[in-house]
């Protein structure tokens, strides 16, 4: 490894995933401030919610690094969860750097790139588990961890100014069922060698004890499924292949055949098979075959545990799924956790299932049918004990998680700690850890397939319309600005009242618009814009009087 030059610095720069759980996008920079070389670790998405109507996918804004795209040496993906790889296909055209991933992640990534038409340009280098490779001044080594998806990797990043352990997502599962256990030896060796900084998962920093093992979940599911009568549906994350495998084996033990419902179940099963997993299970039934099987010989493994409206389980609950029906006497097991923000859709989904007579089994009333994939406090303490970093840099958490993690690391005698915000450029070396710059960061919304700015007009107008309704005002004028027809006003999403029917309200608004138009001076009447502004103002003012709100007003001037 080359020696550090005088003005070299090692920096960590999160552009997503610090102060939020989702859209992880981490950068490491090395070199003098005017000529840094960068590696990207993970490039994930987060999901929209009630505040982003019509926007399901949200990306981290790459503006800062896009300007330095030629200095990106590579994009390394730790594992295949959407919050770590989901943005690659969206943002790769702006970064155009080589991709590095282990085989399972590479399989899923390749599919995404193919769907985006980028397969030929975006090259993925497959790195074996535990593999080493170098990107400029960064010597990288993958460290096998356990999580809730195959092939979770931590990353040892060795540089002339010190070594960073970037954990990615992890827990310490003594029996993960698929894949190896946590490579304790590699982490201890790294600790012996000296770890400058550990950039670490904070998701479960408030939870005492340990996350628990997939093997225990298998035992609990086998017992529960063995006791059930009628049809059984199990909802879990498709990416948790060990869980999928456990459910399939529990079904087989109970004399049930399995049917996968939902696109991502099939996608993940294919990805698992591509790396040699789940190859010894009985053939999966198609939905058509399953529909003809006796009720107590079938188990449906479904997507939609988070209440996603278009996912399999939601359609089953609504009775709109073409092949899969659940009803009285059937059971549905949620082998999943409630992701914060999804409480309402999940509750709605469970109410709809219960209303149809389906018995529900959730982690709340049946502890043991789910475990988290992230480290609880005992596991965090263990990792700090193994790695012994000089600096703790918590990521993968909301503000409260990161600050709790800082306090936790301090209690463990980690000498320095720093909880970054997205956009904080953190100098790890030389000198004490310090935020030396703040760079642009933010979010981009995928709106109807188009990447748009976070505060773009379309979503702002949609939100405004959703809260306040819409009025359209149209008027036809002749060449000299005299009214030929209208103004006519129509309403969308505004309530009516018996005492003041909608027709009357529209007539009154039209009258206001006409008055405003007639008050315009001759020259102004030549200008469509002046007319539109005047009518819009008058209608908004009257709306305030009628409804107490200001709807979106859309005006049209037609010249005849
Ligand atoms: Zn994650
Ligand atoms: Zn993950």
XYZ file of C-alpha atoms and ligand atoms in Angstrom:
562
model
C 0.000 0.000 0.000
C 1.255 3.486 -0.878
C 2.231 5.886 1.912
C -0.064 8.793 2.799
C 1.077 12.147 1.433
C 1.078 15.272 3.564
C -2.249 16.667 2.463
C -4.074 13.343 2.063
C -7.333 12.920 3.942
C -9.729 10.033 4.465
C -13.356 11.169 4.538
C -16.729 9.526 4.995
C -19.714 11.184 3.353
C -23.240 9.783 3.707
C -25.636 11.087 1.056
C -28.478 8.854 2.250
C -29.269 6.623 5.228
C -27.997 8.919 7.983
C -30.981 10.333 9.893
C -33.335 7.925 8.190
C -33.777 4.203 7.723
C -33.666 3.763 3.963
C -31.868 4.912 0.770
C -28.374 4.093 1.977
C -25.796 5.929 -0.086
C -22.346 6.165 1.471
C -19.146 7.573 0.051
C -15.544 7.274 1.103
C -13.056 9.766 -0.257
C -9.281 9.658 -0.205
C -6.641 12.162 -1.267
C -6.081 15.904 -0.971
C -9.268 18.014 -0.860
C -8.829 19.231 -4.466
C -8.297 15.754 -5.925
C -10.182 13.159 -3.951
C -10.923 9.729 -5.300
C -14.209 8.182 -4.225
C -15.819 4.823 -3.692
C -19.570 4.463 -3.267
C -20.911 1.908 -0.805
C -24.574 1.053 -1.494
C -27.092 2.983 -3.539
C -30.573 2.314 -2.198
C -34.080 3.681 -2.285
C -36.712 4.517 0.256
C -40.463 4.277 -0.236
C -43.066 7.020 -0.468
C -45.948 7.326 1.976
C -49.164 9.291 2.486
C -47.212 12.540 2.197
C -46.027 11.688 -1.325
C -49.238 10.737 -3.171
C -48.435 8.821 -6.361
C -44.713 8.530 -5.520
C -43.668 5.061 -4.433
C -39.908 5.203 -4.979
C -37.604 7.857 -3.547
C -33.909 8.121 -4.447
C -31.011 9.880 -2.746
C -29.980 12.998 -4.661
C -26.516 12.296 -6.148
C -25.871 15.926 -7.187
C -22.622 16.274 -5.245
C -20.924 13.117 -6.456
C -22.371 13.433 -9.952
C -20.106 16.458 -10.324
C -17.156 14.247 -9.398
C -18.357 11.209 -11.341
C -15.012 10.783 -13.111
C -13.339 10.346 -9.721
C -15.579 7.459 -8.620
C -13.475 4.312 -8.603
C -16.333 1.894 -8.047
C -19.748 1.263 -6.526
C -19.723 -1.552 -3.981
C -23.011 -3.135 -2.939
C -23.071 -4.814 0.485
C -26.304 -6.811 0.037
C -29.436 -6.978 -2.087
C -32.037 -5.181 0.030
C -33.823 -2.375 -1.799
C -32.543 0.212 0.667
C -29.024 -0.743 -0.501
C -29.316 -1.498 -4.237
C -32.728 -0.153 -5.295
C -31.407 3.113 -6.759
C -28.611 1.640 -8.876
C -30.641 1.309 -12.066
C -32.074 4.821 -11.599
C -28.837 6.637 -10.831
C -26.143 4.618 -12.596
C -26.445 6.697 -15.800
C -25.356 9.732 -13.750
C -22.409 7.985 -12.087
C -21.296 5.445 -14.707
C -18.894 3.582 -12.494
C -18.049 -0.109 -12.187
C -20.296 -2.164 -9.877
C -19.024 -4.757 -7.376
C -21.246 -7.320 -5.650
C -21.351 -10.932 -4.473
C -23.225 -13.459 -6.696
C -26.711 -13.314 -5.123
C -26.715 -9.506 -5.109
C -25.251 -9.462 -8.617
C -28.055 -11.731 -9.881
C -30.756 -9.355 -8.643
C -28.832 -6.282 -9.729
C -28.415 -7.685 -13.219
C -32.196 -8.121 -13.452
C -32.742 -4.507 -12.475
C -30.178 -3.276 -14.989
C -31.736 -5.455 -17.697
C -35.183 -3.978 -16.957
C -33.663 -0.502 -17.278
C -31.888 -1.361 -20.529
C -28.468 -0.801 -18.919
C -27.193 -4.360 -18.836
C -24.656 -3.850 -21.637
C -23.149 -0.626 -20.240
C -23.234 -1.172 -16.490
C -20.620 -3.794 -15.747
C -20.917 -5.862 -12.585
C -17.801 -7.476 -11.212
C -18.770 -10.476 -9.107
C -16.695 -10.750 -5.955
C -16.732 -14.022 -4.021
C -17.749 -14.031 -0.351
C -14.712 -12.987 1.663
C -13.124 -11.661 -1.542
C -10.515 -8.901 -1.751
C -10.014 -6.260 -4.431
C -8.438 -2.842 -4.770
C -9.833 0.415 -6.089
C -7.078 3.045 -6.229
C -5.993 3.816 -2.656
C -8.746 1.619 -1.201
C -7.951 -2.040 -0.473
C -11.284 -3.761 0.061
C -12.137 -7.019 1.771
C -15.633 -8.444 2.111
C -16.481 -9.845 5.518
C -19.271 -12.395 5.748
C -21.973 -11.375 8.214
C -25.501 -12.575 8.962
C -28.650 -10.550 8.272
C -32.066 -11.319 6.729
C -31.031 -11.942 3.132
C -28.395 -14.183 1.549
C -24.835 -12.860 1.311
C -24.740 -9.882 3.668
C -21.259 -8.385 3.586
C -19.395 -6.030 5.783
C -16.560 -4.153 4.163
C -13.045 -3.683 5.469
C -11.679 -0.597 3.717
C -7.921 -0.305 4.162
C -6.269 2.982 3.189
C -2.840 4.515 3.853
C -4.505 6.589 6.596
C -6.239 3.728 8.353
C -8.868 1.033 8.074
C -12.633 1.481 8.149
C -15.023 -1.326 8.990
C -18.234 -0.510 7.132
C -20.658 -3.031 8.605
C -23.609 -2.711 6.253
C -26.650 -4.454 7.757
C -25.936 -7.279 10.153
C -26.742 -9.205 13.269
C -24.978 -12.119 14.923
C -27.106 -15.148 14.043
C -25.545 -18.302 15.531
C -27.586 -20.412 13.073
C -28.633 -18.432 9.990
C -29.778 -21.670 8.237
C -28.471 -20.532 4.849
C -24.941 -19.250 4.396
C -22.140 -19.019 6.911
C -22.171 -17.595 10.397
C -20.616 -14.195 11.109
C -16.909 -14.291 10.306
C -15.805 -13.478 13.829
C -12.204 -14.426 12.998
C -11.938 -11.868 10.210
C -13.366 -9.103 12.410
C -11.056 -9.982 15.308
C -8.046 -9.994 12.962
C -9.088 -6.593 11.723
C -9.322 -5.442 15.334
C -5.799 -6.738 15.990
C -4.562 -4.924 12.912
C -6.246 -1.727 14.121
C -9.583 -0.256 13.064
C -9.668 3.511 12.685
C -13.454 3.786 12.330
C -16.476 1.547 12.369
C -19.444 2.796 10.336
C -22.277 0.778 11.788
C -25.963 -0.221 11.573
C -28.075 1.545 14.253
C -31.550 0.101 13.493
C -32.020 -1.813 16.772
C -29.880 0.289 19.095
C -32.872 0.747 21.430
C -33.474 -2.996 21.736
C -31.812 -4.915 24.561
C -30.431 -8.400 24.139
C -29.997 -10.084 20.770
C -32.090 -10.191 17.595
C -32.569 -13.970 17.677
C -31.870 -16.706 15.184
C -33.555 -17.828 11.982
C -33.270 -21.382 13.362
C -35.583 -20.467 16.258
C -38.069 -18.980 13.806
C -38.017 -22.244 11.877
C -38.874 -24.176 15.049
C -41.697 -21.778 15.950
C -43.161 -21.799 12.432
C -42.974 -25.586 12.178
C -44.913 -25.962 15.424
C -47.506 -23.316 14.533
C -48.117 -24.504 10.965
C -48.317 -28.112 12.189
C -51.231 -27.160 14.443
C -53.284 -25.265 11.853
C -56.332 -26.456 9.908
C -57.741 -25.027 6.689
C -55.685 -23.089 4.172
C -52.599 -21.341 5.525
C -51.050 -18.187 4.111
C -47.707 -16.888 5.338
C -46.588 -13.353 4.588
C -42.904 -12.529 4.782
C -40.278 -10.578 2.903
C -39.373 -12.523 -0.212
C -35.744 -11.458 0.177
C -35.487 -13.393 3.440
C -34.654 -16.625 1.659
C -33.881 -18.477 4.912
C -37.378 -17.585 6.119
C -38.896 -18.669 2.828
C -36.990 -21.930 3.125
C -38.206 -22.397 6.719
C -41.828 -21.852 5.742
C -41.495 -24.333 2.875
C -39.970 -26.970 5.179
C -42.574 -26.321 7.884
C -45.257 -26.799 5.228
C -43.680 -30.042 4.020
C -43.503 -31.306 7.626
C -47.228 -30.570 7.997
C -48.111 -32.373 4.764
C -48.764 -29.187 2.856
C -47.565 -28.213 -0.604
C -46.379 -24.675 -1.192
C -47.565 -22.100 -3.693
C -45.662 -18.825 -4.101
C -47.928 -15.806 -4.587
C -46.478 -12.504 -5.752
C -43.841 -11.582 -8.292
C -41.003 -10.958 -5.865
C -41.435 -14.431 -4.287
C -40.707 -15.984 -7.683
C -37.889 -13.513 -8.358
C -36.171 -14.243 -5.055
C -36.654 -18.002 -5.399
C -34.895 -17.811 -8.775
C -32.077 -15.701 -7.309
C -31.676 -18.187 -4.442
C -31.509 -21.117 -6.850
C -28.905 -19.288 -8.949
C -26.509 -19.456 -6.002
C -27.363 -23.033 -5.062
C -29.919 -22.349 -2.327
C -33.358 -24.003 -1.983
C -32.496 -26.693 -4.478
C -33.694 -29.653 -2.400
C -37.303 -28.588 -1.844
C -40.344 -30.264 -3.390
C -41.673 -28.610 -6.558
C -43.689 -25.476 -5.946
C -47.356 -25.583 -7.008
C -48.743 -23.058 -9.439
C -51.679 -20.932 -8.284
C -53.967 -22.968 -10.542
C -52.802 -26.292 -9.087
C -53.080 -24.947 -5.548
C -56.670 -23.819 -6.144
C -57.643 -27.463 -6.639
C -55.723 -28.848 -3.648
C -57.594 -29.719 -0.420
C -57.537 -26.784 2.025
C -55.375 -28.427 4.672
C -52.783 -29.567 2.145
C -51.859 -26.130 0.871
C -49.759 -23.235 2.079
C -49.499 -19.926 0.284
C -46.283 -17.979 0.712
C -47.262 -14.401 -0.069
C -45.814 -10.960 -0.623
C -47.541 -7.978 0.938
C -46.701 -8.235 4.653
C -46.478 -4.441 4.827
C -50.017 -3.889 3.563
C -48.858 -2.797 0.107
C -52.145 -2.313 -1.773
C -51.107 -4.052 -5.004
C -49.255 -6.970 -3.409
C -50.639 -10.516 -3.284
C -51.954 -10.537 0.284
C -53.889 -7.300 -0.115
C -55.630 -8.633 -3.220
C -56.397 -11.902 -1.416
C -57.871 -9.928 1.498
C -60.045 -7.956 -0.920
C -61.204 -11.107 -2.699
C -59.829 -9.738 -5.967
C -57.012 -12.240 -6.413
C -57.905 -14.360 -9.456
C -56.771 -17.719 -8.022
C -56.130 -17.453 -4.294
C -59.056 -17.234 -1.890
C -58.960 -17.178 1.914
C -61.982 -17.239 4.180
C -63.543 -18.642 7.340
C -61.449 -21.424 8.853
C -58.242 -20.327 7.107
C -55.181 -18.810 8.747
C -52.703 -16.070 7.877
C -49.318 -15.811 9.573
C -47.373 -12.549 9.451
C -43.748 -13.695 9.720
C -42.548 -10.122 9.468
C -42.271 -6.947 11.414
C -44.213 -3.730 11.050
C -41.889 -1.312 9.310
C -42.367 2.118 10.892
C -44.723 4.118 8.684
C -46.673 1.051 7.557
C -48.778 0.672 10.719
C -51.974 1.950 9.109
C -51.921 -0.089 5.871
C -50.982 -3.238 7.823
C -53.799 -2.710 10.307
C -56.227 -2.167 7.425
C -55.039 -5.341 5.725
C -55.373 -7.378 8.919
C -58.853 -5.987 9.541
C -59.937 -6.964 6.029
C -58.588 -10.508 6.490
C -60.212 -10.847 9.924
C -63.487 -9.562 8.502
C -63.368 -12.405 5.983
C -63.075 -14.931 8.807
C -59.307 -15.502 8.506
C -57.461 -16.139 11.805
C -54.366 -13.961 12.184
C -51.032 -14.842 13.744
C -48.579 -12.005 14.210
C -45.279 -11.524 15.980
C -47.159 -9.606 18.698
C -49.329 -12.464 19.863
C -46.996 -15.266 18.734
C -43.461 -14.208 19.624
C -40.917 -16.323 17.827
C -42.475 -16.312 14.346
C -40.223 -13.413 13.348
C -36.796 -12.101 14.286
C -35.121 -8.894 13.209
C -32.136 -8.847 10.869
C -30.371 -6.007 12.695
C -28.132 -6.040 15.759
C -29.566 -5.405 19.220
C -27.444 -3.949 22.012
C -25.665 -7.145 23.043
C -24.655 -7.763 19.437
C -23.474 -4.178 18.988
C -21.377 -4.517 22.142
C -19.911 -7.763 20.794
C -18.995 -6.156 17.473
C -17.296 -3.208 19.206
C -15.435 -5.691 21.355
C -14.196 -7.586 18.301
C -13.327 -4.600 16.085
C -12.159 -2.141 18.790
C -12.460 0.953 16.557
C -10.978 4.328 17.459
C -14.070 6.112 16.062
C -17.747 5.058 16.061
C -19.797 6.448 13.165
C -23.423 5.306 13.493
C -25.513 5.179 10.320
C -28.648 3.324 9.135
C -30.919 5.034 11.630
C -33.106 8.025 12.350
C -31.593 10.879 14.386
C -32.694 9.310 17.694
C -31.073 5.977 16.733
C -27.781 7.603 15.746
C -27.563 9.664 18.932
C -28.406 6.665 21.119
C -25.723 4.724 19.263
C -23.208 7.494 19.985
C -24.056 7.292 23.706
C -23.816 3.500 23.584
C -20.383 3.599 21.925
C -19.205 6.150 24.496
C -20.311 3.804 27.278
C -18.283 1.081 25.604
C -15.206 3.346 25.804
C -14.908 3.919 22.060
C -12.606 6.969 22.127
C -14.392 9.089 19.493
C -17.943 9.097 18.146
C -19.770 11.138 15.522
C -23.342 10.849 14.253
C -23.422 12.333 10.751
C -26.319 13.829 8.838
C -26.707 13.211 5.127
C -24.358 15.632 3.379
C -21.880 15.899 6.261
C -18.341 15.327 5.053
C -16.654 13.596 7.975
C -12.871 13.597 8.087
C -11.785 10.337 9.697
C -8.044 10.997 9.344
C -5.694 12.667 9.932
C -6.555 14.261 13.280
C -9.638 13.897 15.385
C -12.899 12.972 13.667
C -14.581 16.144 12.451
C -17.212 17.421 10.023
C -15.202 19.505 7.575
C -17.830 20.368 4.998
C -21.503 20.180 4.182
C -22.389 19.171 0.636
C -25.778 19.138 -1.117
C -27.932 16.141 -0.283
C -31.619 15.403 -0.534
C -34.153 13.265 -2.265
C -35.427 12.676 -5.752
C -38.908 11.346 -6.410
C -39.753 8.796 -9.066
C -43.071 10.194 -10.258
C -44.809 8.241 -13.033
C -41.423 6.819 -14.033
C -39.742 10.243 -14.179
C -37.029 11.286 -11.716
C -38.123 14.657 -10.318
C -36.807 17.029 -7.652
C -38.146 16.603 -4.130
C -39.934 19.949 -4.191
C -41.051 19.752 -7.815
C -44.248 21.363 -9.066
C -46.162 18.189 -9.940
C -46.224 16.701 -6.453
C -46.742 20.091 -4.805
C -49.785 20.711 -7.002
C -51.094 17.205 -6.322
C -50.792 17.663 -2.579
C -52.438 21.069 -2.804
C -55.250 19.622 -4.932
C -55.670 16.686 -2.530
C -56.177 19.024 0.406
C -58.078 21.838 -1.246
C -59.753 20.596 -4.432
C -59.569 22.007 -7.945
C -61.564 24.637 -9.839
C -61.333 25.160 -13.582
C -62.344 28.467 -15.120
C -62.734 28.856 -18.875
C -63.768 31.784 -20.998
C -63.965 32.393 -24.751
C -63.161 35.884 -26.084
C -63.324 37.433 -29.512
C -60.491 39.322 -31.152
C -61.356 42.522 -29.324
C -61.455 40.943 -25.893
C -65.234 40.733 -25.623
C -66.741 37.687 -23.936
C -68.202 35.204 -26.413
C -68.936 32.425 -23.932
C -68.427 31.830 -20.210
C -66.711 32.252 -17.913
C -67.630 28.754 -16.865
C -66.415 27.246 -13.597
C -66.242 23.555 -12.697
C -65.234 21.972 -9.430
C -63.356 18.796 -8.584
C -63.120 17.534 -5.026
C -65.127 20.287 -3.367
C -68.127 19.536 -1.172
C -71.697 20.745 -1.717
C -74.397 21.688 0.688
C -78.199 21.601 0.352
C -78.430 25.235 1.376
C -75.904 26.253 -1.211
C -75.967 23.762 -4.113
C -72.951 23.325 -6.345
C -74.689 24.924 -9.410
C -75.274 28.049 -7.426
C -71.722 28.132 -6.128
C -70.360 27.689 -9.668
C -72.596 30.484 -10.968
C -71.406 32.789 -8.208
C -67.761 31.971 -8.956
C -68.368 32.542 -12.675
C -69.904 35.899 -11.820
C -66.805 36.832 -9.795
C -64.547 35.784 -12.676
C -66.583 37.827 -15.150
C -66.436 40.867 -12.876
C -62.657 40.579 -12.608
C -62.342 40.254 -16.375
C -64.534 43.302 -17.027
C -62.541 45.397 -14.572
C -59.394 44.884 -16.642
C -58.249 47.799 -18.753
C -58.380 47.508 -22.542
C -54.664 46.677 -23.082
C -54.709 44.074 -20.287
C -57.581 42.297 -21.991
C -55.269 41.602 -24.889
C -53.050 39.538 -22.609
C -54.130 36.009 -21.746
C -51.859 35.991 -18.731
C -53.429 39.124 -17.237
C -56.901 37.684 -17.736
C -55.932 34.361 -16.195
C -54.387 36.024 -13.163
C -57.367 38.297 -12.612
C -59.950 35.505 -12.898
C -57.887 33.142 -10.783
C -57.500 35.711 -8.008
C -61.191 36.509 -7.951
C -62.197 32.841 -7.867
C -59.714 32.025 -5.105
C -60.979 34.893 -3.005
C -64.590 33.795 -3.417
C -63.635 30.175 -2.636
C -62.151 31.327 0.615
C -65.522 32.826 1.468
C -67.542 29.762 0.378
C -65.373 26.885 1.591
C -62.742 28.486 3.772
C -59.989 27.145 1.519
C -58.029 28.038 -1.574
C -58.398 25.353 -4.248
C -56.023 24.913 -7.163
C -57.483 27.143 -9.893
C -56.805 26.334 -13.528
C -57.849 28.975 -16.062
C -58.234 28.717 -19.817
C -58.695 31.642 -22.211
C -59.873 30.751 -25.669
C -59.561 33.347 -28.491
C -62.176 32.959 -31.173
Zn -30.692 -1.674 5.267
Zn -30.583 -5.077 4.786
